[in-house]
mmCIF file of C-alpha atoms in Angstrom:
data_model
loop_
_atom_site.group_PDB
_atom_site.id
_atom_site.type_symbol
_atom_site.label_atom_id
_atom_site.label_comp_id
_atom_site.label_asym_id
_atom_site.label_seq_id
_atom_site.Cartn_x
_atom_site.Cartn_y
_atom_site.Cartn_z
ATOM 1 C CA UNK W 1 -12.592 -20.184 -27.985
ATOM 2 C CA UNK W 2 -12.397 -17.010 -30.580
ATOM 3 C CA UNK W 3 -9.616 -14.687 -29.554
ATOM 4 C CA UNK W 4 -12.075 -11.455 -29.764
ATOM 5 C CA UNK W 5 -14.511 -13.507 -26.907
ATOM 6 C CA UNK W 6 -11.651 -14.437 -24.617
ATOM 7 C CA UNK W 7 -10.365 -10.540 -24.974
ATOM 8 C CA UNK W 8 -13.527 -9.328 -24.106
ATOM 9 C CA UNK W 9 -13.855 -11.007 -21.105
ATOM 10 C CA UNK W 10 -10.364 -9.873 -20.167
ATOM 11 C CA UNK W 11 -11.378 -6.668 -21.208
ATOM 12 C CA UNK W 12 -14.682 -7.108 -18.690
ATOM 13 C CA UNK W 13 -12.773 -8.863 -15.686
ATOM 14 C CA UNK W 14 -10.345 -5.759 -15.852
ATOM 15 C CA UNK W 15 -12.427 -2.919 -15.710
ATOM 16 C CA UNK W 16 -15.016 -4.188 -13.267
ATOM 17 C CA UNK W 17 -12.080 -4.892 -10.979
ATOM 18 C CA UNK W 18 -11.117 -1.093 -11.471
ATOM 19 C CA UNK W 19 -14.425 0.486 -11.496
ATOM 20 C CA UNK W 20 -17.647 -1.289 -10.269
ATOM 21 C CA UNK W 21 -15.568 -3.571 -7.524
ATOM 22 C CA UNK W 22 -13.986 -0.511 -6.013
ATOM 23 C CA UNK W 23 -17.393 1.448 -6.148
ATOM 24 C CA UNK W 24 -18.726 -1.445 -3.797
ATOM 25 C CA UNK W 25 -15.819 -1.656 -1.678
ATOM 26 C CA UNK W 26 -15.592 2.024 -0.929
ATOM 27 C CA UNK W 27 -19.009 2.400 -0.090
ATOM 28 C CA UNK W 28 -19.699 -0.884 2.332
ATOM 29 C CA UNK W 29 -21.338 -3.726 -0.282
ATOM 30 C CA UNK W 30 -18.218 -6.029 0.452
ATOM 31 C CA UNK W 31 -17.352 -7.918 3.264
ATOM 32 C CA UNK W 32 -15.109 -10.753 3.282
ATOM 33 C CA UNK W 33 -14.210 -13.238 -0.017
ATOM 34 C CA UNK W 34 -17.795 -14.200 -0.327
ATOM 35 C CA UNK W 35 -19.475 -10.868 -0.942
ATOM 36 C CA UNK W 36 -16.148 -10.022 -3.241
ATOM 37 C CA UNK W 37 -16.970 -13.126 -5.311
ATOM 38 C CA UNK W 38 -21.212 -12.633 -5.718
ATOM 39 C CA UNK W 39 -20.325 -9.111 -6.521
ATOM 40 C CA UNK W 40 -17.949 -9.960 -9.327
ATOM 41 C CA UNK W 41 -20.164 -12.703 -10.687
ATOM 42 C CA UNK W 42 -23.168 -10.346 -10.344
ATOM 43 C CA UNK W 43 -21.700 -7.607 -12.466
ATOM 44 C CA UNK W 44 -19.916 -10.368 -14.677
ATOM 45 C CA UNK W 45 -23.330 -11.368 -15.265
ATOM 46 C CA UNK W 46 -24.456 -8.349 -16.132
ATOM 47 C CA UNK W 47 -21.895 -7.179 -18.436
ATOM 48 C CA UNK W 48 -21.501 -10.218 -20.578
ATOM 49 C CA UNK W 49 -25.074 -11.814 -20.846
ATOM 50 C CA UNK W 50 -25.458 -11.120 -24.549
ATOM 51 C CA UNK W 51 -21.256 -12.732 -24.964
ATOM 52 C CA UNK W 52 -22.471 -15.455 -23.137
ATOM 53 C CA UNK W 53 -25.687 -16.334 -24.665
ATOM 54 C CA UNK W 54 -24.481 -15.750 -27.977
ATOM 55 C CA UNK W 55 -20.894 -18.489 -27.844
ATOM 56 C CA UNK W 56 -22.347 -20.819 -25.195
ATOM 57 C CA UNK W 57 -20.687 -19.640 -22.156
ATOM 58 C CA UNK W 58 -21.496 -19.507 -18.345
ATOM 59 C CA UNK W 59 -20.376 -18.648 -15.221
ATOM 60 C CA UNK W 60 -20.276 -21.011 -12.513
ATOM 61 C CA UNK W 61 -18.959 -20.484 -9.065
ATOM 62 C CA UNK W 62 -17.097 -23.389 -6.923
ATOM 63 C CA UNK W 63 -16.446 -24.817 -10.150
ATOM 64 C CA UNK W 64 -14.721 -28.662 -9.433
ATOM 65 C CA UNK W 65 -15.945 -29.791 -12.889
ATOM 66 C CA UNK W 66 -14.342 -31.007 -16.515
ATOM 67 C CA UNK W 67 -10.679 -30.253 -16.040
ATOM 68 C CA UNK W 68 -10.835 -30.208 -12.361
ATOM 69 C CA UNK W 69 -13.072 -33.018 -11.622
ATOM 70 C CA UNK W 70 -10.992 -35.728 -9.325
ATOM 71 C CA UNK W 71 -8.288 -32.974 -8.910
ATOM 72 C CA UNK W 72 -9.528 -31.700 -5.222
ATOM 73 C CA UNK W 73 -9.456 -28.468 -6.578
ATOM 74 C CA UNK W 74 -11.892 -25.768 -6.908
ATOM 75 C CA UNK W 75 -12.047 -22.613 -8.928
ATOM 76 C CA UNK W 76 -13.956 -19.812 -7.121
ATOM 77 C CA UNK W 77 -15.223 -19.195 -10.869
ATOM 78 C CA UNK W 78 -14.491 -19.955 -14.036
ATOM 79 C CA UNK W 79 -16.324 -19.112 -17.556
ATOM 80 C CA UNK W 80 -16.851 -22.269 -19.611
ATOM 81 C CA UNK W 81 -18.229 -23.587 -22.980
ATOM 82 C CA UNK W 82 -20.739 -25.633 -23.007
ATOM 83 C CA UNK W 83 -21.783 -27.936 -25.275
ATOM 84 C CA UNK W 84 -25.574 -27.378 -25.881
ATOM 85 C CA UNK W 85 -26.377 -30.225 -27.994
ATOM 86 C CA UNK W 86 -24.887 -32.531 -25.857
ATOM 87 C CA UNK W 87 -27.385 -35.392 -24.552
ATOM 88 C CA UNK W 88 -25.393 -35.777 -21.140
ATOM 89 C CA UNK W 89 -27.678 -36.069 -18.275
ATOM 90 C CA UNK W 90 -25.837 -34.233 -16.264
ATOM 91 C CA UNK W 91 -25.410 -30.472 -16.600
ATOM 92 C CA UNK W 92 -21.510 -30.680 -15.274
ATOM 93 C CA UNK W 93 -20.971 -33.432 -18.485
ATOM 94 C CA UNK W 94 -22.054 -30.449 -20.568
ATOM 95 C CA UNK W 95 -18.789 -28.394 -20.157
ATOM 96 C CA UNK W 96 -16.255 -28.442 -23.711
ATOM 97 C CA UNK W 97 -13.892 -25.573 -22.647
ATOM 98 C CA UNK W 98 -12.660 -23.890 -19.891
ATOM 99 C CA UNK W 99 -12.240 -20.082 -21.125
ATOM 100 C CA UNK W 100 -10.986 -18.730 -17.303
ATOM 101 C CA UNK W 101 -10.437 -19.054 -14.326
ATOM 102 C CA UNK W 102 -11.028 -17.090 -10.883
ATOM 103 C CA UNK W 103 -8.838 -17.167 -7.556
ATOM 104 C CA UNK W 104 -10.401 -14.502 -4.983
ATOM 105 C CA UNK W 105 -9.092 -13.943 -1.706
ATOM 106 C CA UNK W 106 -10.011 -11.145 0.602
ATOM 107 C CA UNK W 107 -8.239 -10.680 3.892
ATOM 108 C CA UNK W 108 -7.891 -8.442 6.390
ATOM 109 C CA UNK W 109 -5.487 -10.337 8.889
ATOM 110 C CA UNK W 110 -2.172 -8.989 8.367
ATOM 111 C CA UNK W 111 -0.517 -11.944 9.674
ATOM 112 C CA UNK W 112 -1.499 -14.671 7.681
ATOM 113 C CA UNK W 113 -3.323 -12.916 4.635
ATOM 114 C CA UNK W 114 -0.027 -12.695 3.115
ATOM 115 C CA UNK W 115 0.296 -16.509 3.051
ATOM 116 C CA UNK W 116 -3.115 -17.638 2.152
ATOM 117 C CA UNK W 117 -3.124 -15.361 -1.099
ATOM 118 C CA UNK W 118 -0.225 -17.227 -1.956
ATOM 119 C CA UNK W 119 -1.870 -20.089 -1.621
ATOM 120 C CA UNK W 120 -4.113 -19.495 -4.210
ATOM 121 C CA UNK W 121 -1.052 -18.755 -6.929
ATOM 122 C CA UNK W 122 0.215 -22.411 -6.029
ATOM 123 C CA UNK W 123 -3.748 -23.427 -7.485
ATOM 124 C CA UNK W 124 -3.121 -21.248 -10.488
ATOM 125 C CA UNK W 125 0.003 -22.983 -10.857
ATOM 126 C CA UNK W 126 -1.197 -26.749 -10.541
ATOM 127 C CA UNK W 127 -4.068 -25.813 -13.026
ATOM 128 C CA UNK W 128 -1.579 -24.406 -15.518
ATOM 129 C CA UNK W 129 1.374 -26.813 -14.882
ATOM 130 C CA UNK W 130 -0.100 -30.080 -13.705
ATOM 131 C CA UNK W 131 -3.967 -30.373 -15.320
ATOM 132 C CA UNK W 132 -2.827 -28.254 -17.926
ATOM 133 C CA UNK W 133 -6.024 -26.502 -18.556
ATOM 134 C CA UNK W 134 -5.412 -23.675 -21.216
ATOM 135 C CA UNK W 135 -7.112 -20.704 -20.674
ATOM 136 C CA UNK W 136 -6.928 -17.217 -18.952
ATOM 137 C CA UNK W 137 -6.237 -17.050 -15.416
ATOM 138 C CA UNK W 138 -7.047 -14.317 -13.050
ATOM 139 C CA UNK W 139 -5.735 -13.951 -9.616
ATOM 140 C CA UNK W 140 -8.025 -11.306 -7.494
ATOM 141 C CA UNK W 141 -6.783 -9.969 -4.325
ATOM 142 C CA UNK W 142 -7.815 -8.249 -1.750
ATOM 143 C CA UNK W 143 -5.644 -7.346 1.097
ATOM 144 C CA UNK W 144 -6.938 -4.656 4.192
ATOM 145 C CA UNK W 145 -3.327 -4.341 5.318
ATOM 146 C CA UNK W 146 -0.604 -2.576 4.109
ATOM 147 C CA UNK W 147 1.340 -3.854 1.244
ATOM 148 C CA UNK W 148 3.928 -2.900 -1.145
ATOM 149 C CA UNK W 149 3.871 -6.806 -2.580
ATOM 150 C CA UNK W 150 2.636 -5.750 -5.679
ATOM 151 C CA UNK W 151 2.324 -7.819 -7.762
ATOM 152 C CA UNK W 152 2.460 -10.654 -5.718
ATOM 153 C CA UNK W 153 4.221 -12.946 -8.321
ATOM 154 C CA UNK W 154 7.805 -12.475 -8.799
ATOM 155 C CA UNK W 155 9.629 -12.298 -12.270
ATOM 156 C CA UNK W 156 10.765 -15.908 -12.279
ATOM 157 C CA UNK W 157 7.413 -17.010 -11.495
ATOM 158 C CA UNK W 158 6.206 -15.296 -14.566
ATOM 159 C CA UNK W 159 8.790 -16.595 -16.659
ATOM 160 C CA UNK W 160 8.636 -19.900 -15.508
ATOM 161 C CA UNK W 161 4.452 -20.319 -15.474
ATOM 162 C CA UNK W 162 2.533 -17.084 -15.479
ATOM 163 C CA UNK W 163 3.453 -15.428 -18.420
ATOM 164 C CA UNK W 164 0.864 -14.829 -21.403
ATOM 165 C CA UNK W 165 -1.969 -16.491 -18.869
ATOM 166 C CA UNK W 166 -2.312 -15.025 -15.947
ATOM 167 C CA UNK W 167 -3.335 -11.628 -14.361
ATOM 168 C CA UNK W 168 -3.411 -10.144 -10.860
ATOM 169 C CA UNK W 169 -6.222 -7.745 -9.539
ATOM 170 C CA UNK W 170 -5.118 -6.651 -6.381
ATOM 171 C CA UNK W 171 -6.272 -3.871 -3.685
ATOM 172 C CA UNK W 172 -4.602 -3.063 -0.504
ATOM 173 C CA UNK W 173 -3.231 0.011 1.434
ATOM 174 C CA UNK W 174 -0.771 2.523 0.306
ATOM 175 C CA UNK W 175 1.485 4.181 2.776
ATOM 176 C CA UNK W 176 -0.883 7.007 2.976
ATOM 177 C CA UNK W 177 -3.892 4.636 4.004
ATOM 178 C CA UNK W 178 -5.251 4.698 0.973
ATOM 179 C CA UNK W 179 -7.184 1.248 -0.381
ATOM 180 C CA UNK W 180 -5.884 1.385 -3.794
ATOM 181 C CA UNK W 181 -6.620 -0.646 -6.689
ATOM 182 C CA UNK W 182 -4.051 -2.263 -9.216
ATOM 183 C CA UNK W 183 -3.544 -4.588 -12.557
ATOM 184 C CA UNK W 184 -0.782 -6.279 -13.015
ATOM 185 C CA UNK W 185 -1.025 -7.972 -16.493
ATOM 186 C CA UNK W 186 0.990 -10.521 -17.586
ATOM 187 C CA UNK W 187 -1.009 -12.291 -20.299
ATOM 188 C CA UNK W 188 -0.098 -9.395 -22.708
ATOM 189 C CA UNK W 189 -4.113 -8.328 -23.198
#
């Protein structure tokens, strides 16, 4: 995929993150990892139609497809290329190119949020390490408790797998009980 594409998407995935998703969480729209993840696809979506239409991409959610398919793994979304001209059958046969990736995970039990984001860093990790999928990988969080684990991937892990691919979007409480919103970048966009 064209370097200007993937950095607008990056661009995109960024600011919605700091402007639109925070708009919706302060004021009610979200409510657990589900809404978080219809809300970012909607305004995805929204932003990007005429970038998708234009170089073949789409969005799909629960993505288990191309790369993935017969890993047990599931992306919560991930933009792909797909190969219009292809005379598969089925639509999931029409994916060339995975362009990114999307972990969410919204939680609001202290006790074990901590762990299950983590969780979803080991999946970023398989898909980067094991399946070797090359693309851009984001890693949204967001944790109702309060945290000072930002960012939630320490420097070795960056050196040894995260650096130049993926990037953190995380939200959780200051020590002033204040829900606040953070990048943490480490694909150098």
């Amino acid at each position: 995929m064209k370097n200007n594409v993937v950095k607008e998407i990056d661009h995109a995935i960024k600011d919605l993150w700091m402007h639109e998703i925070r708009f919706e969480y302060d004021h009610y729209y979200l409510l657990k990892e589900d809404t978080l993840k219809n809300a970012l696809y909607h305004h995805l979506r929204n932003r990007l139609d005429p970038l998708l239409t234009k170089n073949h991409l789409r969005i799909y959610t629960e993505f288990t497809d191309g790369p993935l398919q017969g890993s047990g793994r599931r992306a919560d979304i991930a933009i792909v290329e797909i190969d219009e001209a292809c005379d598969a059958k089925y639509l999931k046969d029409f994916v060339k190119e995975v362009v990114c990736i999307i972990e969410i995970k919204y939680k609001s039990d202290y006790t074990s949020g901590a762990n299950h984001i983590r969780s979803d860093f080991s999946k970023l990790e398989y898909y980067i390490k094991k399946l070797k999928i090359n693309c851009q990988y984001y890693m949204i969080s967001l944790f109702e408790a309060d945290d000072e684990q930002i960012p939630w991937l320490e420097e070795t892990e960056i050196q040894r797998w995260a650096e130049g691919k993926v990037t953190e979007l995380n939200a959780s409480y200051n020590k002033n009980g204040e829900m606040k919103f953070y990048k943490c970048s480490h694909n150098q966009r």
